[in-house]
Short mmCIF file of the N, C-alpha and C atoms (twelve columns), coordinates in Angstrom:
data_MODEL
# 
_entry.id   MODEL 
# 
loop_
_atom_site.group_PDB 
_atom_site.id 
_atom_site.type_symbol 
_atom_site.label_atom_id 
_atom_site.label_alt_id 
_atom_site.label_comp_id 
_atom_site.label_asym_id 
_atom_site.label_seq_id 
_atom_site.Cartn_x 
_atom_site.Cartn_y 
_atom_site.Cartn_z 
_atom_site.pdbx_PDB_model_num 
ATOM 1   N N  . UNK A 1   29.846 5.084  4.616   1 
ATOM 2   C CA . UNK A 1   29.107 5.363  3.425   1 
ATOM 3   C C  . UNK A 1   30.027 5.203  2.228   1 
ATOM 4   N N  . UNK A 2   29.218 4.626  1.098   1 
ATOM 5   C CA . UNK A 2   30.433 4.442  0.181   1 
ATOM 6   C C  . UNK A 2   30.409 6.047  -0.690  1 
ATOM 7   N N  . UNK A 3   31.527 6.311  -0.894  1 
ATOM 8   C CA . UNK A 3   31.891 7.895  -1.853  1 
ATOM 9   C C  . UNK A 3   32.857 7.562  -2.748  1 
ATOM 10  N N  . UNK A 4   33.410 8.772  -2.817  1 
ATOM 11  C CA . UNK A 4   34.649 8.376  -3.811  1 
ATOM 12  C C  . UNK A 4   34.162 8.176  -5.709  1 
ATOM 13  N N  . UNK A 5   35.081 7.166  -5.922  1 
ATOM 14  C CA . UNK A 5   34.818 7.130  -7.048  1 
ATOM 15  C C  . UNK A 5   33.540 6.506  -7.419  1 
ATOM 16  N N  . UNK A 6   32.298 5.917  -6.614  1 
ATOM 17  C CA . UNK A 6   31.265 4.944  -6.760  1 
ATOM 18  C C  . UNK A 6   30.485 6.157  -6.899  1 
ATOM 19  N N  . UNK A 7   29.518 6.218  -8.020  1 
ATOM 20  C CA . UNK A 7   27.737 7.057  -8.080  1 
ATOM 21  C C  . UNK A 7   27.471 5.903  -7.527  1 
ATOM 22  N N  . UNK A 8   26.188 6.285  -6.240  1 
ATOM 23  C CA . UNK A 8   25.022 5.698  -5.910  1 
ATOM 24  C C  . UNK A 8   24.082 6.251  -6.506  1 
ATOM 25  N N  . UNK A 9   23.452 5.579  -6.932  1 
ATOM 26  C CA . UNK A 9   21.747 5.418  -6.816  1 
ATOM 27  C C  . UNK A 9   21.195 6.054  -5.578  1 
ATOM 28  N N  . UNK A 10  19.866 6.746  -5.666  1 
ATOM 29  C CA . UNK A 10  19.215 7.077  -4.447  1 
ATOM 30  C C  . UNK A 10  18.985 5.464  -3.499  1 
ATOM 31  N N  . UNK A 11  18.846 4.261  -4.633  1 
ATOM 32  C CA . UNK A 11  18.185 3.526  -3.901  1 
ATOM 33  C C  . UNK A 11  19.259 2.657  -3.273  1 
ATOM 34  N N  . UNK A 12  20.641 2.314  -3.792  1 
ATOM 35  C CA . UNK A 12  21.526 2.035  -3.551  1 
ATOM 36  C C  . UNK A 12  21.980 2.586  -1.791  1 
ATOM 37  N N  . UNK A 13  21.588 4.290  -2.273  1 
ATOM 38  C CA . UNK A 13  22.366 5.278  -0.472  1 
ATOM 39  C C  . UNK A 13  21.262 4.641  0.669   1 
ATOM 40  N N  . UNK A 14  19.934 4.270  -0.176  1 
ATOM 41  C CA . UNK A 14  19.579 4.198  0.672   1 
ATOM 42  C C  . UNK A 14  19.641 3.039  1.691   1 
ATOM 43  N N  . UNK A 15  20.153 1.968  0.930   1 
ATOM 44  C CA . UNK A 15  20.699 0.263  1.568   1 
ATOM 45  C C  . UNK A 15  21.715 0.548  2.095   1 
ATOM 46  N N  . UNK A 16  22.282 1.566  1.693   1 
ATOM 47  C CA . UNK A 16  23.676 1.727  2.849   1 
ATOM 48  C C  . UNK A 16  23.212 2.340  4.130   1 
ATOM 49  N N  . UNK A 17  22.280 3.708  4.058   1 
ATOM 50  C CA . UNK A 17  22.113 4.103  4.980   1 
ATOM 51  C C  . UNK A 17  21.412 2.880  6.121   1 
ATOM 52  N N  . UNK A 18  20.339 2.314  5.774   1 
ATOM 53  C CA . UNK A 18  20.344 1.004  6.346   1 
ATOM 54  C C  . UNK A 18  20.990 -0.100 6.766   1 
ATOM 55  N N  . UNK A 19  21.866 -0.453 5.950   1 
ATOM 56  C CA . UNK A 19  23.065 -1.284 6.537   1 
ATOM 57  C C  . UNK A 19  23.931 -0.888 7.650   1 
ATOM 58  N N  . UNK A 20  24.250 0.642  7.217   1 
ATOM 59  C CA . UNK A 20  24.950 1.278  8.671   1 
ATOM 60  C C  . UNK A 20  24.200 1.196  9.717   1 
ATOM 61  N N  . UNK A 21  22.604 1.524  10.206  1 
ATOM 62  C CA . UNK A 21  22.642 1.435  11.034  1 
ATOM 63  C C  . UNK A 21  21.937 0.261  11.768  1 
ATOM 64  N N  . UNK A 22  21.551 -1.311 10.695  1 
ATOM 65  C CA . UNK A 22  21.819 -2.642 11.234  1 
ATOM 66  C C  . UNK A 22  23.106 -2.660 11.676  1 
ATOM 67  N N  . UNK A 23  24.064 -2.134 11.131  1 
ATOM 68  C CA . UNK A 23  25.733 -2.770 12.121  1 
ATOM 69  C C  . UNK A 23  25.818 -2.096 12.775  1 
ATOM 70  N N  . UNK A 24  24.756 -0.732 12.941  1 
ATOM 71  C CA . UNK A 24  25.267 0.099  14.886  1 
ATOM 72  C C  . UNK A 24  23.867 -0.875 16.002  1 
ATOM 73  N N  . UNK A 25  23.424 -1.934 15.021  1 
ATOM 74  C CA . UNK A 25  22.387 -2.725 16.178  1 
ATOM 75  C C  . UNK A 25  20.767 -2.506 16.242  1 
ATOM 76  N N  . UNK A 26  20.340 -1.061 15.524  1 
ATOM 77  C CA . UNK A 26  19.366 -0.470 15.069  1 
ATOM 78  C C  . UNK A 26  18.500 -1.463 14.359  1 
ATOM 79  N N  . UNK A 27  17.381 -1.416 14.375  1 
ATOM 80  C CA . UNK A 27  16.954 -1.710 13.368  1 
ATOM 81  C C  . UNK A 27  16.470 -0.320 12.510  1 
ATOM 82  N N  . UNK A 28  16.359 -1.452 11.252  1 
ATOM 83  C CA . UNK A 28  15.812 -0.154 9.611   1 
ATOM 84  C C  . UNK A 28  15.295 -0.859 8.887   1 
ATOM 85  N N  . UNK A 29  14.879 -0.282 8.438   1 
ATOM 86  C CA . UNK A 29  13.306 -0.446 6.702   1 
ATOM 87  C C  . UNK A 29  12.835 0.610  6.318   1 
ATOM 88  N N  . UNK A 30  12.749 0.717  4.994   1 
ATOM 89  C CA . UNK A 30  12.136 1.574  4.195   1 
ATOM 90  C C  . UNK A 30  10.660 1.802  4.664   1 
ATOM 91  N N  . UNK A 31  10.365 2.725  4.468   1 
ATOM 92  C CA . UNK A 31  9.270  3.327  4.989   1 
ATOM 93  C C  . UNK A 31  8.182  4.071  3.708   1 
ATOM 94  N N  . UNK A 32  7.051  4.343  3.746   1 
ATOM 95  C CA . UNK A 32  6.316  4.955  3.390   1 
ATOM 96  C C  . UNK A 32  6.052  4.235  1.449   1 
ATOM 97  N N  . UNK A 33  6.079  5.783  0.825   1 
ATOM 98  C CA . UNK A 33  6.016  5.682  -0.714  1 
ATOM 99  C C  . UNK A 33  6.691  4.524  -1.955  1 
ATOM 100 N N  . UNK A 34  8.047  4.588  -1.209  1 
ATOM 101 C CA . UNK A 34  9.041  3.617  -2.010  1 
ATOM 102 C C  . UNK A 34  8.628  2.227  -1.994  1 
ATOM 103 N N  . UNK A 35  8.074  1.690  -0.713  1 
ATOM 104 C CA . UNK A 35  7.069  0.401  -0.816  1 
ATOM 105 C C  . UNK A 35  6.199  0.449  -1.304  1 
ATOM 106 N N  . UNK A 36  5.453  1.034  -1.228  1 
ATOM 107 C CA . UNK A 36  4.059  1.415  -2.267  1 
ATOM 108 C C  . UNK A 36  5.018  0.945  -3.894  1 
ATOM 109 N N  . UNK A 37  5.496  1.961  -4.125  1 
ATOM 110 C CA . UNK A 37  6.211  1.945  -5.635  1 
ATOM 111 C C  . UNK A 37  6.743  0.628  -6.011  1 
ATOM 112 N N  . UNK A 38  7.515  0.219  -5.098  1 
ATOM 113 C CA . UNK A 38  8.589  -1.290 -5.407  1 
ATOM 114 C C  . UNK A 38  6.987  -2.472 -5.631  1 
ATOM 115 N N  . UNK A 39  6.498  -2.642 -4.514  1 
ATOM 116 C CA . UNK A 39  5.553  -3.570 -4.710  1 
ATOM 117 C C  . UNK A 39  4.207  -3.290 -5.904  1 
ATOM 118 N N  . UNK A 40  4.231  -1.638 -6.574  1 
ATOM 119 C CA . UNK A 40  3.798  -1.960 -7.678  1 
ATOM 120 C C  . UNK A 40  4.156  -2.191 -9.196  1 
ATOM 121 N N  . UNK A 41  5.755  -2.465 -8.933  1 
ATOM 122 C CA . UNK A 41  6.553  -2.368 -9.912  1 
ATOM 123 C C  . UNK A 41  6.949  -1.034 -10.807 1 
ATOM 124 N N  . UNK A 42  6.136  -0.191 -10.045 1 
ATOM 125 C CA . UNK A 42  6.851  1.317  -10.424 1 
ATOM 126 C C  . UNK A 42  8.085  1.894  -9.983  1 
ATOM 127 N N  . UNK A 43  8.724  2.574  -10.755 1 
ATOM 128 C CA . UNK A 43  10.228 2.969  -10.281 1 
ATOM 129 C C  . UNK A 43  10.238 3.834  -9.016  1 
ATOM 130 N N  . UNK A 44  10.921 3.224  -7.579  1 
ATOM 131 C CA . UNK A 44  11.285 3.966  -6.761  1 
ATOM 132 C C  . UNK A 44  12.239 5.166  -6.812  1 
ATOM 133 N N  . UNK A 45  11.890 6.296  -6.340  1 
ATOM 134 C CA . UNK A 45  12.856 7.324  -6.406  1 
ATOM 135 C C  . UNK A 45  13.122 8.313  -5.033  1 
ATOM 136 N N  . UNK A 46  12.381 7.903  -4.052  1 
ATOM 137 C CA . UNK A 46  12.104 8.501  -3.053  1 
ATOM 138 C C  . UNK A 46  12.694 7.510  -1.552  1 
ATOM 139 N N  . UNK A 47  13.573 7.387  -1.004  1 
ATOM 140 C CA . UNK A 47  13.790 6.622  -0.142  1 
ATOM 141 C C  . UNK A 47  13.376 6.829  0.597   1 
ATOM 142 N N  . UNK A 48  12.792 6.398  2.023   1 
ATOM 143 C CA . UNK A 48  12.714 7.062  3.660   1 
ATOM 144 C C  . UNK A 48  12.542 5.371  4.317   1 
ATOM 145 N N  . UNK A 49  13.348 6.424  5.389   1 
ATOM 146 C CA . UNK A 49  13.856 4.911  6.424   1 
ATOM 147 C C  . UNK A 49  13.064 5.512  7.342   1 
ATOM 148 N N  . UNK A 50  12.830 3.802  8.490   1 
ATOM 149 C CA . UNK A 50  12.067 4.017  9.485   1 
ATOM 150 C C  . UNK A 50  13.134 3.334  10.644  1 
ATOM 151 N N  . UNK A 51  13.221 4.037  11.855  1 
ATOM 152 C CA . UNK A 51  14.151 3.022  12.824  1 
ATOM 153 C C  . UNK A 51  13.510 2.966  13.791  1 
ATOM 154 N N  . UNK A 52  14.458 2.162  14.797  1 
ATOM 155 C CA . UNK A 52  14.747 2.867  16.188  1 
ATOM 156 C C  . UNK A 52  15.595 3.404  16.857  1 
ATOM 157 N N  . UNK A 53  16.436 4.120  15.799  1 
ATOM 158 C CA . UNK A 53  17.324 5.217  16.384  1 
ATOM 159 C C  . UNK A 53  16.991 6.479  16.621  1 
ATOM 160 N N  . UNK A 54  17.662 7.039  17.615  1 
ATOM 161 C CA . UNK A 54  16.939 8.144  18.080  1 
ATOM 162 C C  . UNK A 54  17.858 8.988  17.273  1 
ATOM 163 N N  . UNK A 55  16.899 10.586 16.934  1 
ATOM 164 C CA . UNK A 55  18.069 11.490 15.976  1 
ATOM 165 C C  . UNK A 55  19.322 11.534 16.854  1 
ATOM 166 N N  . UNK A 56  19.873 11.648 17.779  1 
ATOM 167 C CA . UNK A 56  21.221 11.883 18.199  1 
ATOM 168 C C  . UNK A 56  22.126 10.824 17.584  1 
ATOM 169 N N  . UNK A 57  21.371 9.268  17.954  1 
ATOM 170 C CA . UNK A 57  22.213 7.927  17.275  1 
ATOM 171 C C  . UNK A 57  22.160 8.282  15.602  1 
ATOM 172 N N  . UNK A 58  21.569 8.647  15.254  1 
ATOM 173 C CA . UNK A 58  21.322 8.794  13.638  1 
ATOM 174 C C  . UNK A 58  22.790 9.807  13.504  1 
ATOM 175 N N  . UNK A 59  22.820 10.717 13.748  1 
ATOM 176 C CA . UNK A 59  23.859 11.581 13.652  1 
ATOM 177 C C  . UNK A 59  25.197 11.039 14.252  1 
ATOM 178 N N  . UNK A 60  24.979 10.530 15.329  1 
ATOM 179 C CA . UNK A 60  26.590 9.643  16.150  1 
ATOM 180 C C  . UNK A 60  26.987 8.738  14.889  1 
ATOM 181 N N  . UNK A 61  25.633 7.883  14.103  1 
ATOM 182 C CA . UNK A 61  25.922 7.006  12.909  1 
ATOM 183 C C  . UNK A 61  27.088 7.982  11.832  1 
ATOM 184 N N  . UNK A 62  26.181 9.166  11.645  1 
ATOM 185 C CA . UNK A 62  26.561 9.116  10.058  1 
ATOM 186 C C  . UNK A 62  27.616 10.408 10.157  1 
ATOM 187 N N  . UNK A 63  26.999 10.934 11.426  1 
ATOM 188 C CA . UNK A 63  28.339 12.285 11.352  1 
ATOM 189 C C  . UNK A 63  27.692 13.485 11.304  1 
ATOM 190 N N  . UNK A 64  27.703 14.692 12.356  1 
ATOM 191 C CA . UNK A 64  27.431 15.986 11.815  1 
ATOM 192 C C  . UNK A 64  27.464 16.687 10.722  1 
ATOM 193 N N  . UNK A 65  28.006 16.526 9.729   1 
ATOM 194 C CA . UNK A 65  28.491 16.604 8.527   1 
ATOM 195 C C  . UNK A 65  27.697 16.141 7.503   1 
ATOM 196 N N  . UNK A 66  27.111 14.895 7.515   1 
ATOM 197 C CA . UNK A 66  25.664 14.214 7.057   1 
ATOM 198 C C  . UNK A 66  24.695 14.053 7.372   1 
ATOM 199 N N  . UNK A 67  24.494 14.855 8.444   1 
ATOM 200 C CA . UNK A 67  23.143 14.899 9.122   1 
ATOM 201 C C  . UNK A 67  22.263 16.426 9.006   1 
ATOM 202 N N  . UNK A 68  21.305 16.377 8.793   1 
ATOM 203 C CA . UNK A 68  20.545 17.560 9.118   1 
ATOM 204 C C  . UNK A 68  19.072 17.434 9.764   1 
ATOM 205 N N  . UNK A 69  18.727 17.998 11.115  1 
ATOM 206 C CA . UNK A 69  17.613 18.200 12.047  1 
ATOM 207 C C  . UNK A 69  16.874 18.760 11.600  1 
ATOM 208 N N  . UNK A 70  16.084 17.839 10.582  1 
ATOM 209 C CA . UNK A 70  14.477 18.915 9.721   1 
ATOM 210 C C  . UNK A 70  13.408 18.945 10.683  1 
ATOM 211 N N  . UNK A 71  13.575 17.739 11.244  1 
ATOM 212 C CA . UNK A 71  12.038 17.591 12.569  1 
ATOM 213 C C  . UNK A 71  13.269 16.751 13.445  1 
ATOM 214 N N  . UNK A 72  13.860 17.501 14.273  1 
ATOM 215 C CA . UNK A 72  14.889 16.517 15.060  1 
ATOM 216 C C  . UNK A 72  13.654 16.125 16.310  1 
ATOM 217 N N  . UNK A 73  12.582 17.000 16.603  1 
ATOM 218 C CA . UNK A 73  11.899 17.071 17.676  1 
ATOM 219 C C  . UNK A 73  10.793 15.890 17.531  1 
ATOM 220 N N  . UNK A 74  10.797 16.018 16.072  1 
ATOM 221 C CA . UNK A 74  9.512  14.686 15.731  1 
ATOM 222 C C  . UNK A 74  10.126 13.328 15.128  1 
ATOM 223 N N  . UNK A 75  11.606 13.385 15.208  1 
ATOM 224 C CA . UNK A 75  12.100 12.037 15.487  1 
ATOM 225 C C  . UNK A 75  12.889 11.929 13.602  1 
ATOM 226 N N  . UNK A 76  13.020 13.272 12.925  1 
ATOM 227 C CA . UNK A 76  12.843 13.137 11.864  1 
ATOM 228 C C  . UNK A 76  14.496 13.703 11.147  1 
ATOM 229 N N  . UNK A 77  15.122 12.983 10.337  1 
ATOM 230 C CA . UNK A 77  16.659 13.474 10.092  1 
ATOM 231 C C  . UNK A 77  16.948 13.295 9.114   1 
ATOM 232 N N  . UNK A 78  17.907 14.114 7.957   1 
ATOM 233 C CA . UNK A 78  18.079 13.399 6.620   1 
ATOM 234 C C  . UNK A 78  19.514 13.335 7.227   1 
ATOM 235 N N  . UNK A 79  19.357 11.966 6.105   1 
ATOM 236 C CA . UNK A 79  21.341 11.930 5.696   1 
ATOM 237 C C  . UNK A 79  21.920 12.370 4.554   1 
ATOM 238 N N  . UNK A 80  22.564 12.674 4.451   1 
ATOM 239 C CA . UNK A 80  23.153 13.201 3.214   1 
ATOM 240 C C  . UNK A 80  24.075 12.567 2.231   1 
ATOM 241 N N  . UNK A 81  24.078 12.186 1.184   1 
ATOM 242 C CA . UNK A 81  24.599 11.179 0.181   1 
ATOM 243 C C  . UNK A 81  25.277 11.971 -0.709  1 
ATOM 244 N N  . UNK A 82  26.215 10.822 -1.519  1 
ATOM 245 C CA . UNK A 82  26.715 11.614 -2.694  1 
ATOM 246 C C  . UNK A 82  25.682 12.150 -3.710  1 
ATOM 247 N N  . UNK A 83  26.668 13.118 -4.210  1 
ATOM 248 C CA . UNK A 83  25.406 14.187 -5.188  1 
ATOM 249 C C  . UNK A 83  24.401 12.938 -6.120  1 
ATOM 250 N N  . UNK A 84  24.943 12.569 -6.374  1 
ATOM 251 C CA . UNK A 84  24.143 11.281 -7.234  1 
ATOM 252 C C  . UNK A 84  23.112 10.762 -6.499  1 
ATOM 253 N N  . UNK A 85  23.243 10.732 -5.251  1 
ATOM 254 C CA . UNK A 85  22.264 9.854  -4.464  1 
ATOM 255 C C  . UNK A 85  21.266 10.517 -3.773  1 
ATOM 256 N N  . UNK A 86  21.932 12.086 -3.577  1 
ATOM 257 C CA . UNK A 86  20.527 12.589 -2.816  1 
ATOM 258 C C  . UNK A 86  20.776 12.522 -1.204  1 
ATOM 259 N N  . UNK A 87  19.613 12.404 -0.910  1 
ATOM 260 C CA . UNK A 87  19.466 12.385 0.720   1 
ATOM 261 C C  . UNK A 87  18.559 11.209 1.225   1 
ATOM 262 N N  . UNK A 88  18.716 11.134 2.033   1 
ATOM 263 C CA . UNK A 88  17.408 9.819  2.785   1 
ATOM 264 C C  . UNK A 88  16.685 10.668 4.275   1 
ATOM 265 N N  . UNK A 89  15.378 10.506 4.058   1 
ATOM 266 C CA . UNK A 89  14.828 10.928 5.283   1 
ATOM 267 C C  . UNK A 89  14.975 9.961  6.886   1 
ATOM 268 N N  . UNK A 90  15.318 9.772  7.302   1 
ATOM 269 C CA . UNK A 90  15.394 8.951  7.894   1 
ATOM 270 C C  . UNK A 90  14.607 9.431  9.883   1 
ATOM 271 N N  . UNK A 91  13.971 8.628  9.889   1 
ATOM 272 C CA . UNK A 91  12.370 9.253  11.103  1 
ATOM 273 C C  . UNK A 91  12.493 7.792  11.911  1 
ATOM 274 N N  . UNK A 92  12.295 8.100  13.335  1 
ATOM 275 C CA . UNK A 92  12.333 7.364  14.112  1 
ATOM 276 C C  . UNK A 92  10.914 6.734  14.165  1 
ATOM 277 N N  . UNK A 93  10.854 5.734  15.102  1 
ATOM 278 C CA . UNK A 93  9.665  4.741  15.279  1 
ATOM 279 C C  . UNK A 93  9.093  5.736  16.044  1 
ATOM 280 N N  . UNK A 94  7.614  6.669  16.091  1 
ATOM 281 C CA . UNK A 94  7.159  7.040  16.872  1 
ATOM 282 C C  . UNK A 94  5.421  7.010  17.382  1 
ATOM 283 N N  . UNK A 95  4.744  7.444  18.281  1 
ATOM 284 C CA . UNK A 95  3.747  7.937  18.297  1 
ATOM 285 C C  . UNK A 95  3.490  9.121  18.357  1 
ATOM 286 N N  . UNK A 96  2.167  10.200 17.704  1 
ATOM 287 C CA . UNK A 96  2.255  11.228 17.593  1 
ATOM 288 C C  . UNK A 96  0.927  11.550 18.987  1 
ATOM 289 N N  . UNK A 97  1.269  12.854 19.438  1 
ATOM 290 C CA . UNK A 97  0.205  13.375 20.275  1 
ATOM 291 C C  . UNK A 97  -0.814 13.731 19.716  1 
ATOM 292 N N  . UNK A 98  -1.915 14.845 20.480  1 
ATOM 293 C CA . UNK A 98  -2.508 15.244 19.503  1 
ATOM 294 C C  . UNK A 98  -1.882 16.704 18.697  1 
ATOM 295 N N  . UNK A 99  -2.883 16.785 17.937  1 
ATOM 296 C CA . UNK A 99  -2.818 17.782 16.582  1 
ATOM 297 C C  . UNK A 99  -3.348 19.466 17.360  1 
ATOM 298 N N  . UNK A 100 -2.785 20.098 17.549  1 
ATOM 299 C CA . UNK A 100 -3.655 21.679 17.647  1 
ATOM 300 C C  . UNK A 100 -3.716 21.998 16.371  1 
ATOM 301 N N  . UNK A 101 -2.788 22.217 15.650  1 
ATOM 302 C CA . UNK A 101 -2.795 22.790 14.158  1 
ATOM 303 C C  . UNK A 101 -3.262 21.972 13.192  1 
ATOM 304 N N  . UNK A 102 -3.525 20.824 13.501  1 
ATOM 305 C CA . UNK A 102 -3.934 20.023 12.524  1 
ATOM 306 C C  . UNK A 102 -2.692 19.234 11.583  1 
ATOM 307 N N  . UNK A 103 -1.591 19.612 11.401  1 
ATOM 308 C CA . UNK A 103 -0.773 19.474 11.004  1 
ATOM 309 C C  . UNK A 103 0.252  18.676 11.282  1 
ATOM 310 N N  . UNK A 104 0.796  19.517 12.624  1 
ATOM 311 C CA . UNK A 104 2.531  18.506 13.092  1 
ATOM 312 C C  . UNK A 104 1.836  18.171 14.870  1 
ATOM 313 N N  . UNK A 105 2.242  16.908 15.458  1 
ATOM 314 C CA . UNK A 105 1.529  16.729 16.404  1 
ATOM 315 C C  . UNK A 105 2.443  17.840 17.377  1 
ATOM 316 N N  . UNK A 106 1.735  17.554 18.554  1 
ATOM 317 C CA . UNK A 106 2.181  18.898 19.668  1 
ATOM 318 C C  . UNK A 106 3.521  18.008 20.681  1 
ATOM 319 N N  . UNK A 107 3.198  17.000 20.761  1 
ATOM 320 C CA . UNK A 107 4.564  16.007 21.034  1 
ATOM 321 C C  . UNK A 107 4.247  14.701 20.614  1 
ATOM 322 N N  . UNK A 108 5.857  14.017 20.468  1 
ATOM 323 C CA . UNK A 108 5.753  12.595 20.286  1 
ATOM 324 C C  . UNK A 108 6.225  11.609 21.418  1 
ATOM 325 N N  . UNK A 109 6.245  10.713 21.125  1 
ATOM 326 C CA . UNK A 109 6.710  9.258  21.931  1 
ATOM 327 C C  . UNK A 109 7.430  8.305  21.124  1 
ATOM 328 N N  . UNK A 110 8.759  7.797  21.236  1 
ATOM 329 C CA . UNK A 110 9.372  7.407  20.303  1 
ATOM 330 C C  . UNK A 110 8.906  5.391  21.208  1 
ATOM 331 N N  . UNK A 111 8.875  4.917  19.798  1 
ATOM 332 C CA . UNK A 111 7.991  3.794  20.421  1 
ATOM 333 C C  . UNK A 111 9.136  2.399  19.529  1 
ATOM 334 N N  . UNK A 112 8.336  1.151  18.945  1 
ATOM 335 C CA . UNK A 112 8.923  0.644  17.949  1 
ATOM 336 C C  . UNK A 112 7.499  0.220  16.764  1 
ATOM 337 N N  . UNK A 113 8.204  -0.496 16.002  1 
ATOM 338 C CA . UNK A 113 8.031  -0.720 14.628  1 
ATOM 339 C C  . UNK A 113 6.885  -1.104 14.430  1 
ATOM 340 N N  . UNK A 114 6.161  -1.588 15.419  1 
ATOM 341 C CA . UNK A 114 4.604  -1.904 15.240  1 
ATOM 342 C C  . UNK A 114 4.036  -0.967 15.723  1 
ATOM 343 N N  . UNK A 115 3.975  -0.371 16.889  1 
ATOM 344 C CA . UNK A 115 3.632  0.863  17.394  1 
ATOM 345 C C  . UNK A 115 3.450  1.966  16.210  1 
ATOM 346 N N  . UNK A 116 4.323  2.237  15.618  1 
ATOM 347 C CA . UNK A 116 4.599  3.296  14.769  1 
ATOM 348 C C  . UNK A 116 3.632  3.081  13.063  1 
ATOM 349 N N  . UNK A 117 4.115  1.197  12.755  1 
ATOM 350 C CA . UNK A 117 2.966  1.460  11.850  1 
ATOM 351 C C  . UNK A 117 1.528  1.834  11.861  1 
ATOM 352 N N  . UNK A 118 0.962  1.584  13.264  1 
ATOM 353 C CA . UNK A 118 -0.500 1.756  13.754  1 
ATOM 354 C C  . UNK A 118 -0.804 3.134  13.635  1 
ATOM 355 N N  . UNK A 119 0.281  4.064  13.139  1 
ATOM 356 C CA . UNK A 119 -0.359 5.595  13.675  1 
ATOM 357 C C  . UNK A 119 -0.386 5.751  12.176  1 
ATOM 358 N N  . UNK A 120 0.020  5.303  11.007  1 
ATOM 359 C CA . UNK A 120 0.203  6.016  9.623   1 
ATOM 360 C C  . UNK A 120 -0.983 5.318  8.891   1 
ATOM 361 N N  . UNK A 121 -1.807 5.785  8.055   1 
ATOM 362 C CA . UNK A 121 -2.836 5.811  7.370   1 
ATOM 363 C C  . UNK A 121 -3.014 4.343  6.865   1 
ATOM 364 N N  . UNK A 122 -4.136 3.713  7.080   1 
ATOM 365 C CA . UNK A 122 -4.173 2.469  6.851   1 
ATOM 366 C C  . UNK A 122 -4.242 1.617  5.262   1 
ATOM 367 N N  . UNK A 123 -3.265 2.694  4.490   1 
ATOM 368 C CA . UNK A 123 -2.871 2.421  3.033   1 
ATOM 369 C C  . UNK A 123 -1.657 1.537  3.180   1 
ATOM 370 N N  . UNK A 124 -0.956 1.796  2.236   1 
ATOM 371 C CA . UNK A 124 0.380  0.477  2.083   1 
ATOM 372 C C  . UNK A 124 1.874  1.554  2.880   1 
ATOM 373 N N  . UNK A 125 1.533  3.043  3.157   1 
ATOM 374 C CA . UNK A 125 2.119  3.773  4.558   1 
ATOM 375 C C  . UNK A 125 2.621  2.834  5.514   1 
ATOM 376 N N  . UNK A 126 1.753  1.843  5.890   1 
ATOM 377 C CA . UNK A 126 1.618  1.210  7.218   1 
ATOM 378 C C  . UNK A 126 2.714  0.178  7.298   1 
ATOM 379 N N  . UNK A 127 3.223  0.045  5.941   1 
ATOM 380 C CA . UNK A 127 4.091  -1.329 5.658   1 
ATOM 381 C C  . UNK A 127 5.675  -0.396 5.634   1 
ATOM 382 N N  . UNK A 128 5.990  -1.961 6.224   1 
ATOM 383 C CA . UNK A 128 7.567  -1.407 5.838   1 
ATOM 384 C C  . UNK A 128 8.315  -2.275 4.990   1 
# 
């Protein structure tokens, strides 16, 4: 990750966080809102990556130290950036079970990149 004397950009941490884990073999893409935003020429401010790393590889990537298990169970991890940059959500390729609560599914299935867009709302979500 670059630190030190460089401010990142949120959107900047977030091409790194991606780049790191194309060179651990992973694939990555932005996920969700920030596509929505970029492709309407509105300012992105929100990063989230989509992989196929599983949270353990996400953390082997970036380090205990930059990692935190918000939904480690639903495939879901931030990284942690310089203060300037924020954090990146970063969520594995998954399928969700069903819903009891309506809310968070009751288990997942970690799948890939087409799989995973099929489960998110058939808005511009679906794109990566």
């Amino acid at each position: 990750m670059t630190t030190g004397e460089f401010e990142l950009s949120p959107r900047e941490f977030s091409i790194d966080v991606i780049r790191r884990l194309r060179e651990q073999g992973f694939t990555a893409f932005w996920a969700g809102g920030c596509v929505r935003d970029l492709l309407l020429g509105r300012p992105a401010t929100d990063f989230d990556v989509a992989t196929n790393a599983t949270p353990a590889e996400v953390r082997e990537v970036f380090g205990t130290r930059r990692t935190l298990a918000v939904g480690e169970s639903f495939g879901v991890m931030i990284v942690l950036g310089p203060k300037s940059a924020g954090q990146v959500e970063v969520a594995t390729f998954r399928l969700d079970g069903t819903y009891a609560d309506g809310r968070r599914p009751d288990h997942v299935e970690f799948c890939d990149a087409e799989h995973d867009a099929q489960r998110r709302d058939f808005t511009i979500n679906g794109m990566f």
